PDB file of C-alpha atoms and ligand atoms in Angstrom:
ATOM      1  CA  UNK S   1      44.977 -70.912  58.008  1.00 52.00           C
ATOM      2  CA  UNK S   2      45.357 -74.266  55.983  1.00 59.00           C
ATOM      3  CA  UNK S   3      42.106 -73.516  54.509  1.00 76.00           C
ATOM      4  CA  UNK S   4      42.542 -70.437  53.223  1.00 81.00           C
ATOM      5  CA  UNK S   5      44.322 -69.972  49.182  1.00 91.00           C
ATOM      6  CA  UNK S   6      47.815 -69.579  49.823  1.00 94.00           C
ATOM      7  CA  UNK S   7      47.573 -66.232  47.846  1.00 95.00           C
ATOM      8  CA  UNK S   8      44.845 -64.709  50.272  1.00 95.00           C
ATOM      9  CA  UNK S   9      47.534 -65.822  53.041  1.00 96.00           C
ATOM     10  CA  UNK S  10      50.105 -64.490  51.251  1.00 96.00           C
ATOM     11  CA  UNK S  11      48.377 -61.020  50.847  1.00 96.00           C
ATOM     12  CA  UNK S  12      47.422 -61.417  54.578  1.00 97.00           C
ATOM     13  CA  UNK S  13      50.982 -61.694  55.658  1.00 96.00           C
ATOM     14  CA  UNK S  14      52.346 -58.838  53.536  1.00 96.00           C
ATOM     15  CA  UNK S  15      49.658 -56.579  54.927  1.00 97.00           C
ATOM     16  CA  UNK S  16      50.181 -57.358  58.263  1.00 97.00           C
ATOM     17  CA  UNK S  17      53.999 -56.035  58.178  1.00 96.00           C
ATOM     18  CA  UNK S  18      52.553 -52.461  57.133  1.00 95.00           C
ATOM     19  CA  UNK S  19      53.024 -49.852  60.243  1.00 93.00           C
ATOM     20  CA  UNK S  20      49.757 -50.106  62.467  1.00 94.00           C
ATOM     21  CA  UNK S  21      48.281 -53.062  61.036  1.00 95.00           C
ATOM     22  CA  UNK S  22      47.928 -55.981  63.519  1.00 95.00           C
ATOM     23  CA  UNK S  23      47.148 -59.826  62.047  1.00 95.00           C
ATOM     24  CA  UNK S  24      43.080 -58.797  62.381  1.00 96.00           C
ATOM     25  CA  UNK S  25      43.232 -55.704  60.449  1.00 97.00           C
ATOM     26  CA  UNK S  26      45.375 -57.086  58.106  1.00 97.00           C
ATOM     27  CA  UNK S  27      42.277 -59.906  57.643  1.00 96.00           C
ATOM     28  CA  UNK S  28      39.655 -57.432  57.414  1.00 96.00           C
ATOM     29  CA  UNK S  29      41.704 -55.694  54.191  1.00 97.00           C
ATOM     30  CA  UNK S  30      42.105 -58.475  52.888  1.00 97.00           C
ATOM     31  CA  UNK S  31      38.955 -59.775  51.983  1.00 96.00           C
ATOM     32  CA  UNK S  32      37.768 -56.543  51.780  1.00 97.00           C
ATOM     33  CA  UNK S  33      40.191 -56.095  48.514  1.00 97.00           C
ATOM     34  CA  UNK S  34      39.009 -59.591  47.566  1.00 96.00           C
ATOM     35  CA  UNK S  35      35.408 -57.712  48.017  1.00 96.00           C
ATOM     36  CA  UNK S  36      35.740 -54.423  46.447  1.00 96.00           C
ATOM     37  CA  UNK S  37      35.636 -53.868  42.248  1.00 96.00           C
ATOM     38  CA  UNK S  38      38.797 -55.822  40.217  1.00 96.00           C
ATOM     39  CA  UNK S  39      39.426 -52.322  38.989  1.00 97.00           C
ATOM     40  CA  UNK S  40      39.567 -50.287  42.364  1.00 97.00           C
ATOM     41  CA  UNK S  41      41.967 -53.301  43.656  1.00 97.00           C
ATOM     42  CA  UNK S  42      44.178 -53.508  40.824  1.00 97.00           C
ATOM     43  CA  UNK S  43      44.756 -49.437  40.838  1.00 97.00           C
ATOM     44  CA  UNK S  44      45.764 -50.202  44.661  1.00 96.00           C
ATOM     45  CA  UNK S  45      48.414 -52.619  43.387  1.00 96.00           C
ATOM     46  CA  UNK S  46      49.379 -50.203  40.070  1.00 96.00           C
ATOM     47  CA  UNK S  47      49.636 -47.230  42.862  1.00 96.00           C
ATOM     48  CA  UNK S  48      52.021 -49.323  44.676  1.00 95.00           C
ATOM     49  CA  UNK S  49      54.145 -50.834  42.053  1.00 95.00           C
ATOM     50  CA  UNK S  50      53.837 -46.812  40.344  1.00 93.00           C
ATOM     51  CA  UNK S  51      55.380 -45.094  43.538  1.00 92.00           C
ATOM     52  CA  UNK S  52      58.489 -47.712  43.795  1.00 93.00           C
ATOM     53  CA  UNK S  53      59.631 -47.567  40.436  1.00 93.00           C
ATOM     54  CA  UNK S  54      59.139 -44.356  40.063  1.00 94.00           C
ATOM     55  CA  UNK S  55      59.346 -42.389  43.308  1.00 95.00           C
ATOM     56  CA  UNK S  56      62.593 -41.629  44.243  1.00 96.00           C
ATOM     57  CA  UNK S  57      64.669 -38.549  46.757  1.00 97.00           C
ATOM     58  CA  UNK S  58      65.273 -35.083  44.624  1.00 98.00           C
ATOM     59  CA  UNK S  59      69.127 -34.648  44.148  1.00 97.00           C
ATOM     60  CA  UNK S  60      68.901 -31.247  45.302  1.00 97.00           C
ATOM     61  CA  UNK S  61      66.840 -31.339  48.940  1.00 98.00           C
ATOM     62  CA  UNK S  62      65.768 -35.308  48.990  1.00 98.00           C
ATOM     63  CA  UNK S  63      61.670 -34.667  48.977  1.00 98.00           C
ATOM     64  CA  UNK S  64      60.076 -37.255  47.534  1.00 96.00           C
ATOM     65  CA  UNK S  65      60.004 -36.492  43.330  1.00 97.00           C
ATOM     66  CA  UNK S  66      59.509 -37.804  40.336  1.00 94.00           C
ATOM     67  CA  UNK S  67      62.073 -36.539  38.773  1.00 92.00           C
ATOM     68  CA  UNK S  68      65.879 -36.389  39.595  1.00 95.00           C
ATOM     69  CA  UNK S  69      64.227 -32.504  41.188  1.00 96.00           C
ATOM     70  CA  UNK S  70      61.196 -32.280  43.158  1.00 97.00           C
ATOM     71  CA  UNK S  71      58.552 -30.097  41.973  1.00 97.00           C
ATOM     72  CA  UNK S  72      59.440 -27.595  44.844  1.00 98.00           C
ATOM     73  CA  UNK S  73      63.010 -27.120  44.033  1.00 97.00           C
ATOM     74  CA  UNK S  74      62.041 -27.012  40.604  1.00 97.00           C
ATOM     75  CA  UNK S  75      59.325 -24.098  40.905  1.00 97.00           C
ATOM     76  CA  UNK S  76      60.691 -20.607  40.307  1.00 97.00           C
ATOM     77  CA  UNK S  77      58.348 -19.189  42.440  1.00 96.00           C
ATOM     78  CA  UNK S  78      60.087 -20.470  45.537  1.00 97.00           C
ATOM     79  CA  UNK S  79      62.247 -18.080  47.379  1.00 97.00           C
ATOM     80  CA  UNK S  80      65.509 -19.228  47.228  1.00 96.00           C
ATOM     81  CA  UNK S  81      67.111 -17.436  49.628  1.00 97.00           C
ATOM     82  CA  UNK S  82      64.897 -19.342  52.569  1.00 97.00           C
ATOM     83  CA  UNK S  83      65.715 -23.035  53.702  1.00 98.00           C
ATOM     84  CA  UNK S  84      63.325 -24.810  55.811  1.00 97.00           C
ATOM     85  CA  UNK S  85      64.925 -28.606  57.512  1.00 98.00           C
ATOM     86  CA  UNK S  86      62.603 -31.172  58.284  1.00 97.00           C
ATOM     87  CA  UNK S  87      63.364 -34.432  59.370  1.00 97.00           C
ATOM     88  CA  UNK S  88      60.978 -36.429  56.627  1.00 96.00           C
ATOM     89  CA  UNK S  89      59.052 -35.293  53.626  1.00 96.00           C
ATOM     90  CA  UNK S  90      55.797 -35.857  55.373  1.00 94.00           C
ATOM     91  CA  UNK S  91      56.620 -32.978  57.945  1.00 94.00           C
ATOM     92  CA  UNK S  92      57.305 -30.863  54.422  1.00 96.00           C
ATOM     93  CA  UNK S  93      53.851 -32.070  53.311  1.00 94.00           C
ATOM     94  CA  UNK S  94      52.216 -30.863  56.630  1.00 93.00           C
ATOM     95  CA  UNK S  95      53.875 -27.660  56.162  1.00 93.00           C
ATOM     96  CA  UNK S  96      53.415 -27.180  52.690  1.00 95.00           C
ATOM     97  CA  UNK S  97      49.859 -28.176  53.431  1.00 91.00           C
ATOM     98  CA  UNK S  98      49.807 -24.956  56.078  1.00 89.00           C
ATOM     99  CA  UNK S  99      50.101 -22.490  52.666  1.00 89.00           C
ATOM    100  CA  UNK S 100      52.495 -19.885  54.227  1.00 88.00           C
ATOM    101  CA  UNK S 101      55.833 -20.969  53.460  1.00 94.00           C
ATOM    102  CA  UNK S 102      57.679 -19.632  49.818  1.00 95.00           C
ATOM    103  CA  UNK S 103      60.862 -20.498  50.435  1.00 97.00           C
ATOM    104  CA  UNK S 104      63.019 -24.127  49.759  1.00 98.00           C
ATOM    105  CA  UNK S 105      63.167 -26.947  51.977  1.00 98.00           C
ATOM    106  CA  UNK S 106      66.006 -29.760  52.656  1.00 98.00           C
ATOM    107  CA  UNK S 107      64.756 -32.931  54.156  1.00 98.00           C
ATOM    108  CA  UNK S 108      67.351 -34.754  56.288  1.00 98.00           C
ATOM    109  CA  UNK S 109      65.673 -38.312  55.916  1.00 97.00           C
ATOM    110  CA  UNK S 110      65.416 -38.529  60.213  1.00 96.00           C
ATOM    111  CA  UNK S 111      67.306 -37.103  62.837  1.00 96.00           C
ATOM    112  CA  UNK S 112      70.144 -37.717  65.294  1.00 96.00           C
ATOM    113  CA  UNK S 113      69.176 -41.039  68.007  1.00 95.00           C
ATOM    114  CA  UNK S 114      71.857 -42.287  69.286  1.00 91.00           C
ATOM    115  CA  UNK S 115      69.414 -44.614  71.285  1.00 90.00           C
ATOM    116  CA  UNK S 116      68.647 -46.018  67.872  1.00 91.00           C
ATOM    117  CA  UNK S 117      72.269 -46.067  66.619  1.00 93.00           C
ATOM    118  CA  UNK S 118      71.540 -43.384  64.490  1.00 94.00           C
ATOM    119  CA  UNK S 119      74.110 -40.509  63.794  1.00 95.00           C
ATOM    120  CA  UNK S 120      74.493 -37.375  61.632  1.00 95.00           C
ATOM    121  CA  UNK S 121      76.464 -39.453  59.334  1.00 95.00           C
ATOM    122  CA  UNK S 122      72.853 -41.548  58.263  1.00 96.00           C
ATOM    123  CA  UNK S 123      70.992 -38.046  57.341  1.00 97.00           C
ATOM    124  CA  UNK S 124      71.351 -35.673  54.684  1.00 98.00           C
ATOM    125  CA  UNK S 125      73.705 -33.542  56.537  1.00 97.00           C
ATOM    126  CA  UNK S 126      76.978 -32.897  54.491  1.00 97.00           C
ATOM    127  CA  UNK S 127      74.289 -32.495  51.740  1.00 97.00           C
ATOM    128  CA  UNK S 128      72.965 -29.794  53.485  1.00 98.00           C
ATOM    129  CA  UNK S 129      75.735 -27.970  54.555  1.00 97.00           C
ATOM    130  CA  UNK S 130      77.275 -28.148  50.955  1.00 97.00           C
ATOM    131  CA  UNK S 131      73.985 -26.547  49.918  1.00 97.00           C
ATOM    132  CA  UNK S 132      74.139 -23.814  52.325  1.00 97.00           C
ATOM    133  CA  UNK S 133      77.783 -23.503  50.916  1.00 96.00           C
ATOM    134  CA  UNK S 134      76.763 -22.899  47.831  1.00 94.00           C
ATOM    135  CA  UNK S 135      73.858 -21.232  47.404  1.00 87.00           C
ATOM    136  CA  UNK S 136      72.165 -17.822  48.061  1.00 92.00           C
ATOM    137  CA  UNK S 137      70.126 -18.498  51.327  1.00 97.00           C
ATOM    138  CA  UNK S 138      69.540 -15.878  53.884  1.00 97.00           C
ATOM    139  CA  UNK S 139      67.889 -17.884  56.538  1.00 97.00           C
ATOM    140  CA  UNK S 140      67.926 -21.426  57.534  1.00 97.00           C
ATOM    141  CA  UNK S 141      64.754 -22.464  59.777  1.00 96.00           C
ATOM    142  CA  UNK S 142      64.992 -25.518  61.927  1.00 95.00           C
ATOM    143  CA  UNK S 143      61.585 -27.342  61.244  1.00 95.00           C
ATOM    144  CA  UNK S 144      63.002 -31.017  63.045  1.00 94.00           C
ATOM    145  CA  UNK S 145      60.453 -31.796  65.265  1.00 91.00           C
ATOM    146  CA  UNK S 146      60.158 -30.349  69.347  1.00 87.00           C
ATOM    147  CA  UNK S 147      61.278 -33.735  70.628  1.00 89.00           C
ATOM    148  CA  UNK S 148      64.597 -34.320  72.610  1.00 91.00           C
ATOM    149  CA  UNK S 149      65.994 -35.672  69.129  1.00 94.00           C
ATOM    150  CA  UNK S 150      64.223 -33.293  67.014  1.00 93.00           C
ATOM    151  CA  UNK S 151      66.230 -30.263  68.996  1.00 92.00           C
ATOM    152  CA  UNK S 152      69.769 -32.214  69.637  1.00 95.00           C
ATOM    153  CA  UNK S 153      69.627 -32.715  65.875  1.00 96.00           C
ATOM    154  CA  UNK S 154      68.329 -28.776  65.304  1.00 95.00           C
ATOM    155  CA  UNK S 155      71.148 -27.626  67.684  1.00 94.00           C
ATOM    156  CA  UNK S 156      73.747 -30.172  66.108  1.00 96.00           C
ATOM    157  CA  UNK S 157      73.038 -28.350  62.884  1.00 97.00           C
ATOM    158  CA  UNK S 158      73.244 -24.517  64.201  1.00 95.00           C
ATOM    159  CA  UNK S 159      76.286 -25.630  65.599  1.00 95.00           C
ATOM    160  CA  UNK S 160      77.742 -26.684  62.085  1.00 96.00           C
ATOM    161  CA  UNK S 161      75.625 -23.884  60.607  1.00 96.00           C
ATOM    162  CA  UNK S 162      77.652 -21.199  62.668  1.00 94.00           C
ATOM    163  CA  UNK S 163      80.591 -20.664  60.025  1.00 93.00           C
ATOM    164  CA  UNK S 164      78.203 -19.117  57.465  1.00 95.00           C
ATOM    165  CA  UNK S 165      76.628 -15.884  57.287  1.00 94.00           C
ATOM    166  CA  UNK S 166      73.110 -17.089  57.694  1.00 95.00           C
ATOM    167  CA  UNK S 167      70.618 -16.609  60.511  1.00 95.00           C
ATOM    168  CA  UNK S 168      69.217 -19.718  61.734  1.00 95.00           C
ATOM    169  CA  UNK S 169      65.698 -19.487  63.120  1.00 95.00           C
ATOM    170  CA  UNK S 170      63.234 -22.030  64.496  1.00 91.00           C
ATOM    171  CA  UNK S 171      60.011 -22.702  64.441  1.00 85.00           C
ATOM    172  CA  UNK S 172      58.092 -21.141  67.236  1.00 78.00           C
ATOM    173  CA  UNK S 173      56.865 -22.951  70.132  1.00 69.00           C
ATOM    174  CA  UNK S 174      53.397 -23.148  68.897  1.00 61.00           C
ATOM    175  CA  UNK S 175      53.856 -26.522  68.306  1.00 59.00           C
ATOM    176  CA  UNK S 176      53.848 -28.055  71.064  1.00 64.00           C
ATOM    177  CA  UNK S 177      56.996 -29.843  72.613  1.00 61.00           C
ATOM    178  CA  UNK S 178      56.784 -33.820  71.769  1.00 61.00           C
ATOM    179  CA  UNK S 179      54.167 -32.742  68.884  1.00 65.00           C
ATOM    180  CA  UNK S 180      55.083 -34.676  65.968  1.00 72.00           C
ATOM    181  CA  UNK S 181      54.764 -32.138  63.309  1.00 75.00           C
ATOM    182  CA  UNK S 182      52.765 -34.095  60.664  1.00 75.00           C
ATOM    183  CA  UNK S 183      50.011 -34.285  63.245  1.00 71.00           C
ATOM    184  CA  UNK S 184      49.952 -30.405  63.844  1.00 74.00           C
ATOM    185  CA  UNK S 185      47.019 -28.674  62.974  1.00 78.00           C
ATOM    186  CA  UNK S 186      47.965 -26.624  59.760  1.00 80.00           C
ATOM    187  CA  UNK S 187      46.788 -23.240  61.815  1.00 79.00           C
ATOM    188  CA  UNK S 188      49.446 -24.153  64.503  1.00 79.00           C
ATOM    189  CA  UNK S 189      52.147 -24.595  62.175  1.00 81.00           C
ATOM    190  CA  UNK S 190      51.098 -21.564  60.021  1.00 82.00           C
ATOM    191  CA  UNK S 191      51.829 -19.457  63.428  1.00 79.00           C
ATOM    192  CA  UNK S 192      54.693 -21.345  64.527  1.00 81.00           C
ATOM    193  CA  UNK S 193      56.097 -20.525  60.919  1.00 83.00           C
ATOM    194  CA  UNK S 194      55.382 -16.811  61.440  1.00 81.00           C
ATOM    195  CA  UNK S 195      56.435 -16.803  64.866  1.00 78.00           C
ATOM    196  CA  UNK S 196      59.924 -18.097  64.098  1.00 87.00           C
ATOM    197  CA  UNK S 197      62.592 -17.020  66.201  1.00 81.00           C
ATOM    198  CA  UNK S 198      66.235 -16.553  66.191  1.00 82.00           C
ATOM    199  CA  UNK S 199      68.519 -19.316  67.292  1.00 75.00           C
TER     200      UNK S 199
HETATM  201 ZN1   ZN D   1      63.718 -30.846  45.918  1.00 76.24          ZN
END
């Protein structure tokens, strides 16, 4: 690529890192930013630069937010006495976008892989249980995702879970097992919310 301006290789290279996005696609978006409107590429930049300084994991249930709280923990509408964990704030986004939950969420930033080297100790678990230690919820529904990991980490939390007076549910089995939830249709998840059963 000696012929092409180091800065179109440069964006070229950074692209191709992104999830998904072989060396070819990475091309083709490329010169289509060099394409488009200096406007419409710039705002892709801003957007970019806008969402790393200012994006960060609300100190009470580590959504994404703008603020030190996210704009769910910080509506009083929510019902507080309802927790709903999900492994990553997209899975809350796919279940927020599924309009039938009220109540809080805690997001526990992945689950348990010990394949991947990754224990309880690298999610938002003492968080959570501190939460559940100190506040008012009722029920606790296990929203991790119906993959081997998804329910060792769900039953790894029940089990720490036990010492309160709380009933933990889980999400029924709408969804189907190895689903990822962010992919779910919102009508599945709606029923799988309803259909919720005990531990
Ligand atoms: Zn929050």
């Amino acid at each position: 690529m000696a012929q092409l301006a180091e800065s179109v290789v440069r964006l070229i290279e950074a692209l191709s890192k992104l999830p998904g996005i072989g060396r070819k696609s990475a091309e083709r978006l490329a010169y289509h930013i060099l394409r488009v409107h200096r406007t419409e590429a710039l705002a892709l930049a801003d957007a970019i630069r806008n969402v790393r300084e200012n994006v960060r994991y609300c100190s009470d249930c580590y959504n994404l937010s703008e603020g030190d709280r996210c704009v769910i923990c910080s509506d009083p509408q929510r019902d507080p006495s309802l927790l709903c964990v999900v492994e990553q704030p997209r899975d809350l986004m796919a279940l927020e976008q599924a309009g039938v939950y009220r109540g809080l969420y805690h997001v526990l930033l992945g689950r348990i892989a010990p394949l991947d080297g990754i224990g309880p100790d690298q999610l938002t678990i003492e968080p959570l249980i501190e939460r559940v230690r100190n506040g008012q919820f009722q029920e606790i529904i296990m929203a991790t995702n119906p993959t081997v990991e998804g329910d060792g980490t769900a039953l790894h939390l029940s089990n720490l879970l036990a010492e309160f007076s709380v009933e933990v549910t889980r999400l029924a089995r709408g969804v189907t097992p190895g689903s990822i939830l962010e992919y779910t249709n919102k009508d599945v998840l709606a029923d799988a919310l309803a259909g919720r059963q005990k531990w």
